Structures are given as C-alpha cells and as structure tokens.
Short mmCIF file of C-alpha atoms in Angstrom, two decimals:
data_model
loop_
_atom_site.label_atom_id
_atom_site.label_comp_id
_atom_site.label_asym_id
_atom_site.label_seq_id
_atom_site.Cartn_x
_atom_site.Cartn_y
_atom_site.Cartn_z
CA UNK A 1 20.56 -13.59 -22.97
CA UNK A 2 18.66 -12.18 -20.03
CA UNK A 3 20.88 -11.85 -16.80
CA UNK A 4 19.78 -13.05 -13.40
CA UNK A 5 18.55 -9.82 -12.18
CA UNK A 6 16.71 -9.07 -15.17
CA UNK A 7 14.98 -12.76 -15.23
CA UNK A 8 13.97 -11.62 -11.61
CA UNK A 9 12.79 -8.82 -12.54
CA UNK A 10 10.14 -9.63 -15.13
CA UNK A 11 6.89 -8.46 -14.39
CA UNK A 12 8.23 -5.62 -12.12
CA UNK A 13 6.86 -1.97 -12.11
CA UNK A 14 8.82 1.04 -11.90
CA UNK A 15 7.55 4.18 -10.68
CA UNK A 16 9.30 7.54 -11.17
CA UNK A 17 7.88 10.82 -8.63
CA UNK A 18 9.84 13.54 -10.60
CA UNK A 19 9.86 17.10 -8.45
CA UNK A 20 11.57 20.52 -8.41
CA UNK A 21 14.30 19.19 -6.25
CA UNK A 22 14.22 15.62 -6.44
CA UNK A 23 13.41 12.96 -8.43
CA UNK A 24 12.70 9.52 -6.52
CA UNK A 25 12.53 6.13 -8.25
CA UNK A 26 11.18 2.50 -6.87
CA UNK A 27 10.62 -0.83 -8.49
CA UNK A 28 7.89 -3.09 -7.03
CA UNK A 29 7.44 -6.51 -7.66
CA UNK A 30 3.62 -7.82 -8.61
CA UNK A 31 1.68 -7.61 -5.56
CA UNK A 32 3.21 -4.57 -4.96
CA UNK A 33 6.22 -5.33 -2.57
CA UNK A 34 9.23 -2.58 -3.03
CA UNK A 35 12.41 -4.23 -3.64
CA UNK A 36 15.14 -1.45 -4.80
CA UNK A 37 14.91 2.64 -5.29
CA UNK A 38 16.62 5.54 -5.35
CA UNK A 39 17.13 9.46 -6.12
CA UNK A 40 18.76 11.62 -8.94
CA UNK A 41 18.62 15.17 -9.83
CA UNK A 42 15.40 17.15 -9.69
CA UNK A 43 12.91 17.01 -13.33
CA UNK A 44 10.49 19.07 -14.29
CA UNK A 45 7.98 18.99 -17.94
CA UNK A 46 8.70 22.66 -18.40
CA UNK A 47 12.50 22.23 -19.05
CA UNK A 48 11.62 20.83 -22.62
CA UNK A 49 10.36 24.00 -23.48
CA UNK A 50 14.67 24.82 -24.30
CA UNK A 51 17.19 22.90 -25.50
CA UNK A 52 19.86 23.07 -23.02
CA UNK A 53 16.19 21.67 -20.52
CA UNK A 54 15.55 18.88 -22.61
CA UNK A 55 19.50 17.72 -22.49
CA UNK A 56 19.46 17.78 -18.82
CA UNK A 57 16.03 15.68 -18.66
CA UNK A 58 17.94 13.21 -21.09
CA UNK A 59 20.65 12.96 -19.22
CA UNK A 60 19.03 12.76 -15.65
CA UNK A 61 17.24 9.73 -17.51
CA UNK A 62 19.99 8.01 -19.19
CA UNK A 63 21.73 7.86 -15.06
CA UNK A 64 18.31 6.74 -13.45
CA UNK A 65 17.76 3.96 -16.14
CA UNK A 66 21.27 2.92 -15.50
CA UNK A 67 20.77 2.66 -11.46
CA UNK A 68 17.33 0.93 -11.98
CA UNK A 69 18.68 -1.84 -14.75
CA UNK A 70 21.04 -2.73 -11.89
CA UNK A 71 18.32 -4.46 -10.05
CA UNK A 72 16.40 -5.68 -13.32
CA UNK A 73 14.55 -4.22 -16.22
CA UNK A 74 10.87 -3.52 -15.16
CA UNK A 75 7.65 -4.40 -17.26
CA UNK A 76 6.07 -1.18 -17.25
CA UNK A 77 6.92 2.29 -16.22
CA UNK A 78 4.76 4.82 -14.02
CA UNK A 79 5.82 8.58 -13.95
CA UNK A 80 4.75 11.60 -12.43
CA UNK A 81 5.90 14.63 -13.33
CA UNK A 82 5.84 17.98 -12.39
CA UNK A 83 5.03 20.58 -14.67
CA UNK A 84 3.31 17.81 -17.09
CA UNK A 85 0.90 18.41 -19.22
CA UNK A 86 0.21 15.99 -21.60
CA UNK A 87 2.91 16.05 -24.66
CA UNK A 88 5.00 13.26 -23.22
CA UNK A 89 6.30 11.19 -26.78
CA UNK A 90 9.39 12.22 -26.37
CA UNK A 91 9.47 11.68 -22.80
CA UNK A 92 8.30 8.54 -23.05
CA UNK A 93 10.49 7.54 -26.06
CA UNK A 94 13.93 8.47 -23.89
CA UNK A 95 12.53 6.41 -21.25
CA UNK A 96 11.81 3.44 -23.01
CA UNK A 97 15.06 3.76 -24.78
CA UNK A 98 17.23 3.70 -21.70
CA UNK A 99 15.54 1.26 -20.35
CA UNK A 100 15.31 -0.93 -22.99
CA UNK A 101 11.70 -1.27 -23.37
CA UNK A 102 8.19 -0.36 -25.59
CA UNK A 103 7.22 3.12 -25.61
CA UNK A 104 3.55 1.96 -25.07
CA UNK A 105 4.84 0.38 -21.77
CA UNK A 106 5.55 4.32 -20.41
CA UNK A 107 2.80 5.67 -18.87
CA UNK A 108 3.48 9.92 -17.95
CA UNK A 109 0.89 11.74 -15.82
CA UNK A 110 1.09 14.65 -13.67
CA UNK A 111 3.33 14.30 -10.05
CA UNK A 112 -0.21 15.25 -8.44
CA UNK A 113 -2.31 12.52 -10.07
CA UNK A 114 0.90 10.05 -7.96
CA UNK A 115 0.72 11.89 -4.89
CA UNK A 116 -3.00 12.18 -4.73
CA UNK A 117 -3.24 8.09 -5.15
CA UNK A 118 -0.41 7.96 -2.71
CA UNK A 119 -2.53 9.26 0.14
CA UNK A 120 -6.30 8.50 -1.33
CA UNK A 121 -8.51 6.62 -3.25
CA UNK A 122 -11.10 8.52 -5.76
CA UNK A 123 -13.56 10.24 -4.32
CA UNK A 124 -12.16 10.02 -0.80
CA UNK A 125 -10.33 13.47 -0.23
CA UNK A 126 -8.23 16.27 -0.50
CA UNK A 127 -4.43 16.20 -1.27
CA UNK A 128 -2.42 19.49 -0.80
CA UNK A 129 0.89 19.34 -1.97
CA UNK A 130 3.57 21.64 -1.23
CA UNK A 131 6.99 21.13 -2.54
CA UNK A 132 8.81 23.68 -4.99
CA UNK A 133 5.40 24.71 -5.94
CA UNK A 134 1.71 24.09 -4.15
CA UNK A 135 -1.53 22.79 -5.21
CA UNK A 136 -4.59 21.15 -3.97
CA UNK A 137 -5.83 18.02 -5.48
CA UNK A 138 -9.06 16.05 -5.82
CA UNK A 139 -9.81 12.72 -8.21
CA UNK A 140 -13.40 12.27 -7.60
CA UNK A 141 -15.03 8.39 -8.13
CA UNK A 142 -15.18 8.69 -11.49
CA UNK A 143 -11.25 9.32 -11.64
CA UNK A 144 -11.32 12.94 -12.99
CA UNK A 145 -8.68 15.37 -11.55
CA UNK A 146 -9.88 18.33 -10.36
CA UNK A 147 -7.32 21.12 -8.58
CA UNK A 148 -6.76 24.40 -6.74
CA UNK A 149 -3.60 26.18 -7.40
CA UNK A 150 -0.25 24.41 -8.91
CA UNK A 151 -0.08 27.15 -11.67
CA UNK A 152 3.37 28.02 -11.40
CA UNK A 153 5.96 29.66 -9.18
CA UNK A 154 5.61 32.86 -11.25
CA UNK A 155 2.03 33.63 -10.91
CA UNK A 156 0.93 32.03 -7.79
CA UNK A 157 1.69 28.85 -5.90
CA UNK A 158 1.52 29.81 -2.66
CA UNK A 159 3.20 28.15 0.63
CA UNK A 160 5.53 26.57 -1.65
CA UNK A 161 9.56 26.54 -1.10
CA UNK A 162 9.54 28.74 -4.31
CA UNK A 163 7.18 30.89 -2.30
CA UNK A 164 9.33 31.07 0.82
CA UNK A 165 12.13 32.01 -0.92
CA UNK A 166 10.71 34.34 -2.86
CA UNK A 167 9.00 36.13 0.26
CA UNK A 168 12.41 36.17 2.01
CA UNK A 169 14.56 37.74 -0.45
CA UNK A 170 11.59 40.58 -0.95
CA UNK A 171 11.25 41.18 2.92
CA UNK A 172 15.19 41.10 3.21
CA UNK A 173 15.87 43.38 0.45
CA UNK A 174 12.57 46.08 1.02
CA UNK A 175 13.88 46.44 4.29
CA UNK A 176 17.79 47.38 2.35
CA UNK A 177 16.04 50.19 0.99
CA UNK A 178 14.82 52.08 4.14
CA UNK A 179 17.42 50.64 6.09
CA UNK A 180 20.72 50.04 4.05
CA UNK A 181 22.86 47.07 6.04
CA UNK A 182 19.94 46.06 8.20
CA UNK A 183 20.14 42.63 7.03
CA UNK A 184 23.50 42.27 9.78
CA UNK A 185 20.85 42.27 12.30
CA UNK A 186 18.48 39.71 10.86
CA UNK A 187 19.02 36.08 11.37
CA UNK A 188 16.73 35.08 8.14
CA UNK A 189 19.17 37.83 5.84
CA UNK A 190 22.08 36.22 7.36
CA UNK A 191 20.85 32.64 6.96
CA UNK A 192 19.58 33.66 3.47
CA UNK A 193 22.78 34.89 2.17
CA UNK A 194 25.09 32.54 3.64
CA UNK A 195 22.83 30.11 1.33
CA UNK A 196 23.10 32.39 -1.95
CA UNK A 197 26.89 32.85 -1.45
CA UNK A 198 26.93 36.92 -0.45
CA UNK A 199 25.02 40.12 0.99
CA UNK A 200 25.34 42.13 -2.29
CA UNK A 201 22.00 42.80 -4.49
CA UNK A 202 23.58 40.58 -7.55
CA UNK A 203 23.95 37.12 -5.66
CA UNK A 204 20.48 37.76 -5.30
CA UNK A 205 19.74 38.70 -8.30
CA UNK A 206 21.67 35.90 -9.95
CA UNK A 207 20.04 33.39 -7.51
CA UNK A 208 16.34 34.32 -7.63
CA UNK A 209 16.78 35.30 -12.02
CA UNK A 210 18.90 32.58 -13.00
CA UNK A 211 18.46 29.52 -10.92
CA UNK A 212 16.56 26.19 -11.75
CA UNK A 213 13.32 26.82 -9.77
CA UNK A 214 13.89 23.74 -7.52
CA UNK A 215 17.39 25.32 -6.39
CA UNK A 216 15.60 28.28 -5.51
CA UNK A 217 12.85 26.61 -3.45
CA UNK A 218 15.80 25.04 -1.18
CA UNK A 219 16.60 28.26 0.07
CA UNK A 220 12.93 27.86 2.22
CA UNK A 221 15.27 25.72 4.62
CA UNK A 222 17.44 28.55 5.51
CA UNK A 223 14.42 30.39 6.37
CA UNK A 224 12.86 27.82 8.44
CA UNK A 225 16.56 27.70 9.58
CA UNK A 226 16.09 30.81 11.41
CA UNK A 227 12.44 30.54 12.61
CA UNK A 228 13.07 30.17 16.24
CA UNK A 229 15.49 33.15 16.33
CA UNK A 230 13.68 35.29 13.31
CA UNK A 231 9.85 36.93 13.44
CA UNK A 232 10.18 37.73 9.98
CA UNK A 233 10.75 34.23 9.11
CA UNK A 234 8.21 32.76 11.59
CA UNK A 235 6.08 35.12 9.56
CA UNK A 236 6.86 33.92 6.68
CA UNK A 237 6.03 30.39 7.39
CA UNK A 238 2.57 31.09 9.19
CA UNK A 239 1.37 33.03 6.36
CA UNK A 240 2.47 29.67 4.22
CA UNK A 241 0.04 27.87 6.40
CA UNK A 242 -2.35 30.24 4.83
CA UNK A 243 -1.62 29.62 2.09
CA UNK A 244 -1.92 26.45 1.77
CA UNK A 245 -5.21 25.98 4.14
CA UNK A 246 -6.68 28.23 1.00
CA UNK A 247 -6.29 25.22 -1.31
CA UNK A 248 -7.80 22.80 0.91
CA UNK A 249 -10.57 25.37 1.37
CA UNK A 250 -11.22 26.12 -2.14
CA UNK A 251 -12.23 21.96 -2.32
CA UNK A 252 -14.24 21.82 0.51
CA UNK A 253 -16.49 24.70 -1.14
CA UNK A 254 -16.70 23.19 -4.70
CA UNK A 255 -16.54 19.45 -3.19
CA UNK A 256 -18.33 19.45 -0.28
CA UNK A 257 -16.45 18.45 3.79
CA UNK A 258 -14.04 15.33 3.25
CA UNK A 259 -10.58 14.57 5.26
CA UNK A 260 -7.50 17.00 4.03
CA UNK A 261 -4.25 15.29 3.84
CA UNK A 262 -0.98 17.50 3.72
CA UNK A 263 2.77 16.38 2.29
CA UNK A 264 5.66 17.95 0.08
CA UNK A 265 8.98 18.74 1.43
CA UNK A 266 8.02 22.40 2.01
CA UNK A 267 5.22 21.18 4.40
CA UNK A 268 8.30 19.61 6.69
CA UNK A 269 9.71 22.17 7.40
CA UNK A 270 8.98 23.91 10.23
CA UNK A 271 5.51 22.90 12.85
CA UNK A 272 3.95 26.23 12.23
CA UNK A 273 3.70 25.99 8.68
CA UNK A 274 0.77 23.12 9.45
CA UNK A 275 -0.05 24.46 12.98
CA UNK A 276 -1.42 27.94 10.92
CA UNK A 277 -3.09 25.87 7.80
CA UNK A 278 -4.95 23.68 10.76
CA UNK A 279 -6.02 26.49 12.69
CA UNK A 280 -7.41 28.39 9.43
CA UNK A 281 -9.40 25.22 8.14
CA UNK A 282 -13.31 24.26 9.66
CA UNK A 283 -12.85 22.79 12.96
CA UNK A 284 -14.47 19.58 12.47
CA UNK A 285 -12.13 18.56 9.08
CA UNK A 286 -9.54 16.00 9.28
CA UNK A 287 -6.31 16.75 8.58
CA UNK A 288 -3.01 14.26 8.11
CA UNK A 289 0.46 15.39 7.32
CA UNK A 290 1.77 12.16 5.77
CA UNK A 291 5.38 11.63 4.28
CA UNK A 292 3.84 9.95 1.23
CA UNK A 293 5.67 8.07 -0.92
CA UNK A 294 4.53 8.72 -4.48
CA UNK A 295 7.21 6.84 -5.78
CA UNK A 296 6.13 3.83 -4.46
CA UNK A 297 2.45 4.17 -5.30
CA UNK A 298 3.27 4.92 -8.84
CA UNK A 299 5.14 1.38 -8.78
CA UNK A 300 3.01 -0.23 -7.56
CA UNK A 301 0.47 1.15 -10.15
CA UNK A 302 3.30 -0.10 -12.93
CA UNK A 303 3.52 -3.33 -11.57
CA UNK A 304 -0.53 -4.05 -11.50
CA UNK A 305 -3.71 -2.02 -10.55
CA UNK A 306 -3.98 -1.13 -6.70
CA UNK A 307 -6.91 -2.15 -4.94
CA UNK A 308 -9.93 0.54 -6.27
CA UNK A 309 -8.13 1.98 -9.08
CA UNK A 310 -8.58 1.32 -12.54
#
C-alpha cells in the first residue's frame, strides 16, 4: 500500500550531482518545480575501482535513498557523477535497489554533462567547472560532449581545489628545505597546517598520500583563507585563474567565440581566482560565474525533458 507521500510523489524526478566533496540531491515534480533536497558525503566513479570504494558508494547510497523516500519515491533517477565513465550496472542496480525502483529507470552520466545543461543549452557555450578537479565543457547541437581538461587530479586538472592544495603544500614545504621553520612566518603554512592537524613533514604526507581526493581539495579554503594576508597564496589563486581561462581558451580555438560560463566550489573562493581567468580570456567574450545548480537540472531532466533537450 503506497503511503501519502509516495502517492504524491508519482511521476517525480530525482536528480543526484555527485562531486569530490559533496554530493547534492533534489526531487522535482513534472513541470519541473523543486519540492525537497539535500546533501550527503562526497562520491566519486573511481572509488569502485577498490573494495573498501565501492562499500562507501553503497553506503552513501543506501542514506541518500533513505532521506529522499521521506518525501516520496521518484519515477526516474538522473545522476551525474564525477569520475564516470560509462560502466554504471552496478551503480545503477544499488540505486534502484534503495530506492525501490527499475534499474532501466537510472540514468548515470558524467557530473559535467549536469553542470553543462545546468548553465546551457547545446550548442550555446562553454562550461568550466572547477571543483575538486577542473574541466571545460562543450555539448554542441547535436548533443555530443566535447571537453578540455577534467583528466584527473594526478596528471593535470588545473585551478582545481585539488590543485590549490597541492600547490600549497609544494610552495610551503620547498621553501622548508632552504629555509627550515620558515613556515612560522607564513600565514598560508600556518593556515595550511592548522587544517592538516601539524607542522611536521608526515601530517603532510599522510594528508596529501592518504586522503580521499575531495578532503584534500578542502584544504584550497585555508589558502584562500590567507589571501589577503599571504602573496604566496594570492599567487596561488591568480595562477588558478590561469588555469582555468586555459580551458575556456582551448574551446574558443577548436569551437569558435561563444559566452564562457564559470562555477564549482573552487571558483568561489576567493575574487581573484575569476578576476585573473577574465583578464587572460579575449576581451570581447562573455563570461558568467553562476552558482549552478546541477542538482536541480538533472531533476528536472528525471522528471521530463527540459525545454531543447532531448
């Protein structure tokens, strides 16, 4: 016997944005109106690659199923994830199962494919994304995804919170070894450690080595932290500008000049971070920083097509 909620909730979509650090959930009703979401724990595709990854994906699952059947068991299911890239059976199978619905009814894309219909429709421009990771995005009329970038926190993804992080501990701990204890002196070191729980080499190592990657980008906020009072972290942050101006260039030479729109967490977190990637892009190309809300567009896509978009 179906419940009130769940009566009320036939029809409804539910769209998942699954990051690094977070993992946001929404259920819209047809039409496309938003009537309950929330957040758990971060998710990424690349922690089924180990088994102790693919119990903590489970589990995230089994608690956001159990928030969302609160409000009513959707229809269908829309979720972007990052890291994805394409085996999602068992993904979808957990989902379903929680939820209490048909596998078929899960549809699993990549977080970018959300975000970029979040902020565009096909063909219309360029989405860079920086959260954990970076990448610049582009679904042309036709609906194909083409992108810049968003190959991984170990080889690249620059202007990223991964990045940050990463570009802080090495500044912090080259300058230990011409100038042992000059960290005292820094406000990004002592913001930095503060965050990683001591000055000693092996909090950082065990941080930055053994650390879920999305824990590791959160340390960007202690640099941003210390901006104001820290060149090395202004630095730090300009040169993420750079960074990710680069992606939104790399479009406009394979693509041709549309509008650029910028979001992600890391993107937020200081001005100068899109102060430096405005300044570095052609002068006459629009760009938006938008707090998108993937989460809701991918609901929205669950609960029935949005206008332009097959």
């Amino acid at each position: 016997m179906q419940t009130h909620a769940q009566h009320a909730a036939e029809g409804m979509g539910l769209g998942i944005d699954a990051g690094g650090t977070q993992t946001r959930w929404a259920l819209a009703a047809p039409g496309g109106h938003i009537v309950a979401e929330g957040t758990v724990d971060g998710l990424s595709a690349l922690q089924m690659a180990s088994s102790e990854g693919r119990g903590t994906v489970r589990a995230t699952f089994a608690g956001m199923a159990q928030a969302v059947l609160e409000h009513g068991r959707p229809a269908a299911v829309r979720a972007g994830m990052t890291g994805f890239g394409g085996e999602g059976e068992q993904l979808a199978r957990w989902l379903a199962g929680f939820l209490g619905i048909e596998s078929s009814a899960v549809t699993l894309c990549n977080d970018i494919e959300i975000a970029y219909l979040a902020s565009f429709s096909p063909g219309e421009g360029y989405l860079v994304y920086a959260g954990t990771g970076s990448i610049g995005a582009f679904i042309d009329a036709s609906g194909e995804l083409h992108r810049a970038g968003g190959r991984g926190v170990v080889l690249d993804d620059g202007g990223g919170g991964f990045w940050i992080a990463r570009e802080a501990l090495r500044h912090i701990w080259r300058n230990e070894d011409e100038y042992p204890g000059s960290w005292e002196a820094s406000p990004m070191a002592k913001a930095v450690f503060q965050h990683i729980g001591g000055s000693d080499w092996s909090y950082s190592r065990q941080f930055i080595y053994h650390s879920e990657r999305g824990e590791v980008g959160k340390l960007a906020l202690a640099v941003a932290a210390s901006a104001e009072r820290d060149p090395a972290a202004a630095g730090i942050l300009r040169e993420a500008g750079k960074e990710l101006a680069r992606l939104a260039l790399a479009m406009i030479r394979r693509f041709g000049p549309r509008p650029v729109a910028l979001t992600g967490r890391a993107a937020e977190l200081h001005p100068v971070i899109v102060q430096t990637m405005r300044a570095a892009l052609p002068p006459d190309t629009p760009l938006s920083q938008t707090g998108l809300r993937a989460h809701h567009a991918a609901a929205r896509l669950a609960a029935g097509p949005l206008p332009g978009i097959d």
